[in-house]
Amino acid sequence: MEIQLWRSILCPYELAVQELVVKFQHLIAEHRENDLYSPIEQVVGRVKSISSILEKLQRKHIPIERMEEEIEDIAGIRIICQFEEDIAAVVDLISHRTDMEIKSEKNYLKHIKESGYRSYHLIIYYTVQTITGPKRIQMEIQIRTLAMNFWATIEHSLQYKYKGDMPPHVTQRLSKAADAIESLDREMSSVRNEIMDAQNSSQTQSNLVKDILNNIENMYKLSNKREVMKIQDEFLRVFKTKDLQQLERFHRQLDIIAEGYRAQSVSGH
Ligand code: 0O2
């Protein structure tokens, strides 16, 4: 197989990875803009390297012509969550989407791998538009917590280093570390509500501040500058109190004032 052919085979997979990363990143932004907790913390994607594809073909005795049918993770997306509970929420979210179809699932949270690996895997079908028309491809989505990702990243590097011949003392250490990661995830889950409350408040505050300053800026363009500067001073005073309820009240009042300014400017024209 020539380089040229590899390029054209992998091209739709590259497009699919880029599209899905954008789509999931947008979901994060949409949650945050609506003051909602996002079960997705980060998303990354990659197309498997040619050398990794060749290695998998050899290991599984797959003829190269069957590559696209048999190798399900040529394109891969990794979704990182904060808490273990978020993983089910992400799976649910994906299962309700109309732009991807779940082919199969592997639950390595329930059935932890011998290595200690934990993660939730989905194989999906996804269609990309190419110059020769639509192409339906398979993709792997790995969903795991930040802690699981930390462990898997380190273990993956060590697997690469020892090329499948990991010394027992390293395997033992990794197994102990996997237990520690599992208990860390449990600990974090037990304070999940508190952490989520704190994060939601911080997001709400940042959205309120953005809205308020946007309103102030618009009012400044429309009317009495000295009055608007007084409103800005008042905002800074309220902001200093670090009291979210006061900020919300100020936001509501400012909305009413801004509406009045807008009505005045319309009738003035
Ligand atoms: P890469 O570099 O991430 O692409 P397999 O036969 O195990 O290779 P299979 O049966 O097709 O793969 O699917 P499985 O078990 O769901 O594993 C697919 C991917 O999950 C792997 O891809 C890894 O990314 C990850 N994974 C599975 N098991 C482990 C593990 O024990 N440790 C770590 N760190 N990751 C794991 P690739 O192709 O191995 O590698």
Coordinates of C-alpha atoms and ligand atoms in Angstrom, one line a residue:
M1 CA 0.0 0.0 0.0
E2 CA 1.4 3.4 -1.0
I3 CA 1.6 6.6 1.1
Q4 CA -0.9 8.2 -1.2
L5 CA -3.5 5.5 -0.4
W6 CA -3.0 5.8 3.3
R7 CA -3.6 9.5 3.1
S8 CA -6.9 9.1 1.3
I9 CA -8.1 6.3 3.6
L10 CA -7.3 8.2 6.7
C11 CA -8.7 11.6 5.5
P12 CA -12.4 10.9 6.4
Y13 CA -11.3 9.7 9.8
E14 CA -9.4 12.9 10.4
L15 CA -12.5 14.9 9.4
A16 CA -14.6 12.8 11.8
V17 CA -12.3 13.4 14.7
Q18 CA -12.2 17.1 14.1
E19 CA -16.0 17.3 13.8
L20 CA -16.6 15.3 17.0
V21 CA -14.1 17.3 19.0
V22 CA -15.8 20.5 18.0
K23 CA -19.3 19.1 18.7
F24 CA -18.4 17.9 22.2
Q25 CA -16.5 21.1 23.0
H26 CA -19.6 23.0 22.0
L27 CA -21.7 20.9 24.3
I28 CA -19.4 21.9 27.2
A29 CA -19.8 25.6 26.2
E30 CA -23.6 25.3 25.9
H31 CA -23.9 23.8 29.4
R32 CA -21.7 26.6 30.8
E33 CA -23.6 29.3 29.0
N34 CA -26.8 28.0 30.5
D35 CA -25.4 27.8 34.0
L36 CA -25.6 24.1 33.8
Y37 CA -23.0 21.6 35.1
S38 CA -21.3 19.9 32.2
P39 CA -20.7 16.2 32.6
I40 CA -17.9 16.6 30.0
E41 CA -14.8 18.2 31.3
Q42 CA -12.4 17.9 28.3
V43 CA -12.4 16.2 24.9
V44 CA -9.5 15.1 22.8
G45 CA -9.3 13.1 19.6
R46 CA -6.7 11.4 17.4
V47 CA -6.4 9.3 14.3
K48 CA -4.5 6.1 15.0
S49 CA -0.9 6.3 13.6
I50 CA -0.2 4.1 10.6
S51 CA 2.4 2.2 12.6
S52 CA -0.2 1.4 15.3
I53 CA -2.7 0.3 12.7
L54 CA -0.2 -2.0 11.1
E55 CA 0.8 -3.4 14.5
K56 CA -2.9 -4.1 15.3
L57 CA -3.5 -5.7 11.9
Q58 CA -0.5 -8.1 12.5
R59 CA -1.5 -8.9 16.1
K60 CA -5.1 -9.7 15.2
H61 CA -4.2 -11.4 11.8
I62 CA -6.5 -9.1 9.9
P63 CA -5.8 -8.7 6.1
I64 CA -5.2 -5.1 5.1
E65 CA -8.3 -5.1 2.9
R66 CA -10.5 -5.7 5.9
M67 CA -8.9 -2.9 7.9
E68 CA -11.8 -0.4 7.9
E69 CA -14.3 -3.1 8.9
E70 CA -12.2 -4.8 11.6
I71 CA -10.3 -1.9 13.2
E72 CA -12.9 0.0 15.0
D73 CA -10.6 2.6 16.6
I74 CA -8.9 4.2 13.6
A75 CA -10.6 7.4 14.7
G76 CA -10.8 7.9 18.5
I77 CA -12.4 10.4 20.8
R78 CA -11.6 10.6 24.5
I79 CA -14.1 12.3 26.8
I80 CA -12.8 13.1 30.2
C81 CA -15.2 13.7 33.1
Q82 CA -14.7 14.9 36.6
F83 CA -16.8 12.3 38.4
E84 CA -17.5 8.6 37.7
E85 CA -21.3 9.5 37.8
D86 CA -20.8 11.7 34.8
I87 CA -19.8 8.8 32.6
A88 CA -23.3 7.4 32.5
A89 CA -24.7 10.9 31.8
V90 CA -22.3 11.2 28.8
V91 CA -23.3 7.7 27.5
D92 CA -27.0 8.7 27.8
L93 CA -26.3 12.0 26.0
I94 CA -24.6 10.2 23.1
S95 CA -27.3 7.6 22.9
H96 CA -29.9 10.3 22.3
R97 CA -28.0 12.0 19.5
T98 CA -29.2 11.6 15.9
D99 CA -25.8 12.2 14.3
M100 CA -24.2 9.1 15.7
E101 CA -25.3 5.5 16.3
I102 CA -24.0 3.2 18.9
K103 CA -22.7 -0.1 17.5
S104 CA -21.4 -1.6 20.7
E105 CA -20.3 -0.8 24.3
K106 CA -17.6 -2.1 26.6
N107 CA -17.9 -1.4 30.3
Y108 CA -14.5 -1.6 31.8
L109 CA -15.8 0.1 34.9
K110 CA -17.9 -2.9 35.8
H111 CA -15.4 -5.4 34.2
I112 CA -12.1 -3.9 35.2
K113 CA -9.3 -5.2 32.9
E114 CA -6.6 -7.3 34.5
S115 CA -4.1 -4.5 34.1
G116 CA -6.4 -2.3 36.3
Y117 CA -7.7 -0.3 33.3
R118 CA -11.0 1.4 33.8
S119 CA -13.0 3.2 31.2
Y120 CA -16.2 3.1 29.2
H121 CA -15.9 2.4 25.5
L122 CA -18.4 3.0 22.8
I123 CA -18.1 2.1 19.1
I124 CA -20.2 4.4 17.0
Y125 CA -21.1 4.8 13.4
Y126 CA -20.7 8.4 12.2
T127 CA -21.1 9.8 8.7
V128 CA -18.8 12.4 7.2
Q129 CA -19.3 14.2 3.9
T130 CA -16.3 13.7 1.5
I131 CA -15.7 14.9 -2.1
T132 CA -17.0 11.5 -3.2
G133 CA -20.2 11.7 -1.1
P134 CA -21.1 10.6 2.4
K135 CA -19.0 8.0 4.1
R136 CA -20.1 6.1 7.2
I137 CA -17.2 5.2 9.4
Q138 CA -16.7 3.5 12.8
M139 CA -15.2 5.4 15.7
E140 CA -14.2 4.6 19.3
I141 CA -15.3 6.9 22.1
Q142 CA -13.5 6.3 25.4
I143 CA -15.2 7.9 28.4
R144 CA -13.3 8.1 31.7
T145 CA -12.6 10.3 34.7
L146 CA -9.6 12.6 35.1
A147 CA -8.2 10.2 37.6
M148 CA -8.7 7.1 35.3
N149 CA -7.1 9.1 32.4
F150 CA -4.1 9.9 34.6
W151 CA -3.6 6.2 35.3
A152 CA -4.2 5.0 31.7
T153 CA -1.8 7.6 30.2
I154 CA 1.0 6.5 32.5
E155 CA 0.3 2.8 32.0
H156 CA 0.1 3.2 28.3
S157 CA 3.5 4.8 28.2
L158 CA 4.9 2.0 30.3
Q159 CA 3.3 -0.7 28.1
Y160 CA 5.0 1.0 25.1
K161 CA 8.3 1.1 26.9
Y162 CA 8.3 -2.6 27.9
K163 CA 6.6 -3.7 24.6
G164 CA 4.2 -6.2 26.3
D165 CA 6.9 -7.5 28.6
M166 CA 6.4 -5.5 31.7
P167 CA 8.4 -6.6 34.8
P168 CA 6.3 -8.0 37.6
H169 CA 7.3 -5.2 40.1
V170 CA 6.1 -2.5 37.6
T171 CA 2.8 -4.4 37.1
Q172 CA 2.3 -4.7 40.8
R173 CA 2.9 -1.0 41.3
L174 CA 0.5 -0.1 38.6
S175 CA -2.1 -2.4 40.1
K176 CA -1.7 -0.7 43.5
A177 CA -1.9 2.7 41.7
A178 CA -5.2 1.5 40.0
D179 CA -6.7 0.7 43.4
A180 CA -5.6 4.1 44.7
I181 CA -7.3 5.8 41.6
E182 CA -10.5 3.8 42.3
S183 CA -10.6 5.0 45.8
L184 CA -9.8 8.6 44.7
D185 CA -12.8 8.5 42.3
R186 CA -15.0 7.2 45.2
E187 CA -13.8 10.0 47.5
M188 CA -14.4 12.7 44.9
S189 CA -17.9 11.3 44.2
S190 CA -18.7 11.6 47.9
V191 CA -18.1 15.4 47.7
R192 CA -19.5 15.7 44.2
N193 CA -22.5 17.8 45.2
E194 CA -20.4 20.3 47.1
I195 CA -17.9 20.6 44.2
M196 CA -20.7 20.9 41.7
D197 CA -22.3 23.7 43.7
A198 CA -19.1 25.6 44.0
Q199 CA -18.4 25.2 40.2
N200 CA -22.0 26.2 39.3
S201 CA -21.8 29.3 41.5
S202 CA -18.5 30.3 39.9
Q203 CA -20.0 29.8 36.4
T204 CA -23.2 31.7 37.3
Q205 CA -21.1 34.6 38.6
S206 CA -19.0 34.7 35.5
N207 CA -22.1 34.7 33.2
L208 CA -23.8 37.4 35.4
V209 CA -20.7 39.6 35.2
K210 CA -20.5 39.2 31.5
D211 CA -24.2 40.1 31.0
I212 CA -24.0 43.1 33.4
L213 CA -21.0 44.6 31.7
N214 CA -22.6 44.0 28.3
N215 CA -25.7 45.9 29.5
I216 CA -23.6 48.7 30.9
E217 CA -21.6 49.0 27.7
N218 CA -24.8 49.2 25.6
M219 CA -26.3 51.8 28.0
Y220 CA -23.1 53.9 27.8
K221 CA -23.4 54.1 24.0
L222 CA -27.1 55.1 24.3
S223 CA -27.4 57.7 27.0
N224 CA -26.2 59.9 29.9
K225 CA -22.6 58.8 30.5
R226 CA -22.4 60.1 34.0
E227 CA -25.4 58.1 35.1
V228 CA -24.0 55.0 33.5
M229 CA -20.7 55.5 35.3
K230 CA -22.6 55.7 38.6
I231 CA -24.2 52.3 37.7
Q232 CA -20.8 50.9 37.0
D233 CA -19.5 52.1 40.4
E234 CA -22.5 50.4 42.0
F235 CA -21.7 47.2 40.1
L236 CA -18.1 47.2 41.4
R237 CA -19.4 47.7 44.9
V238 CA -21.8 44.8 44.6
F239 CA -19.1 42.6 43.0
K240 CA -16.8 43.3 45.9
T241 CA -19.3 41.9 48.4
K242 CA -18.8 38.4 46.7
D243 CA -22.5 37.8 47.4
L244 CA -24.1 36.0 44.4
Q245 CA -27.7 36.9 45.5
Q246 CA -26.8 40.6 45.5
L247 CA -25.3 40.2 42.1
E248 CA -28.3 38.5 40.8
R249 CA -30.6 41.2 42.2
F250 CA -28.4 43.9 40.6
H251 CA -28.5 42.0 37.3
R252 CA -32.4 41.9 37.4
Q253 CA -32.6 45.6 38.3
L254 CA -30.1 46.6 35.6
D255 CA -32.2 44.6 33.0
I256 CA -35.2 46.8 33.9
I257 CA -33.2 50.0 33.7
A258 CA -31.5 49.0 30.4
E259 CA -35.0 48.2 29.0
G260 CA -36.1 51.7 30.0
Y261 CA -33.0 53.2 28.3
R262 CA -33.7 51.2 25.1
A263 CA -37.3 52.3 25.0
Q264 CA -36.3 55.9 25.5
S265 CA -33.7 55.7 22.7
V266 CA -36.3 54.1 20.3
S267 CA -38.9 56.8 21.1
G268 CA -36.3 59.5 20.8
H269 CA -35.5 58.5 17.2
Ligands
0O2_1 P1 -4.1 3.3 21.3 O1 -2.6 3.8 21.2 O2 -4.8 4.0 22.4 O3 -4.8 3.4 20.0 P2 -7.0 -4.5 22.0 O4 -7.2 -5.8 21.3 O5 -7.0 -4.5 23.5 O6 -5.9 -3.7 21.4 P3 -9.7 -3.9 21.4 O7 -10.1 -5.3 21.8 O8 -10.0 -3.5 20.0 O9 -8.2 -3.6 21.6 O10 -10.5 -2.9 22.3 P4 -10.3 -2.4 23.8 O11 -9.9 -3.5 24.7 O12 -11.6 -1.7 24.0 O13 -9.1 -1.4 23.7 C1 -9.0 -0.3 22.8 C2 -8.3 0.8 23.5 O14 -8.6 1.0 24.8 C3 -6.8 0.7 23.4 O15 -6.3 1.1 22.2 C4 -6.3 1.6 24.5 O16 -6.4 3.0 24.1 C5 -7.4 1.4 25.6 N1 -7.0 0.3 26.5 C6 -7.5 -0.9 26.5 N2 -6.9 -1.6 27.5 C7 -6.0 -0.8 28.1 C8 -5.1 -1.0 29.2 O17 -5.0 -2.0 29.8 N3 -4.3 0.1 29.5 C9 -4.4 1.3 28.8 N4 -3.6 2.3 29.2 N5 -5.3 1.4 27.8 C10 -6.1 0.4 27.4 P5 -4.9 0.6 21.6 O18 -5.0 0.2 20.2 O19 -4.3 -0.4 22.6 O20 -3.9 1.8 21.7

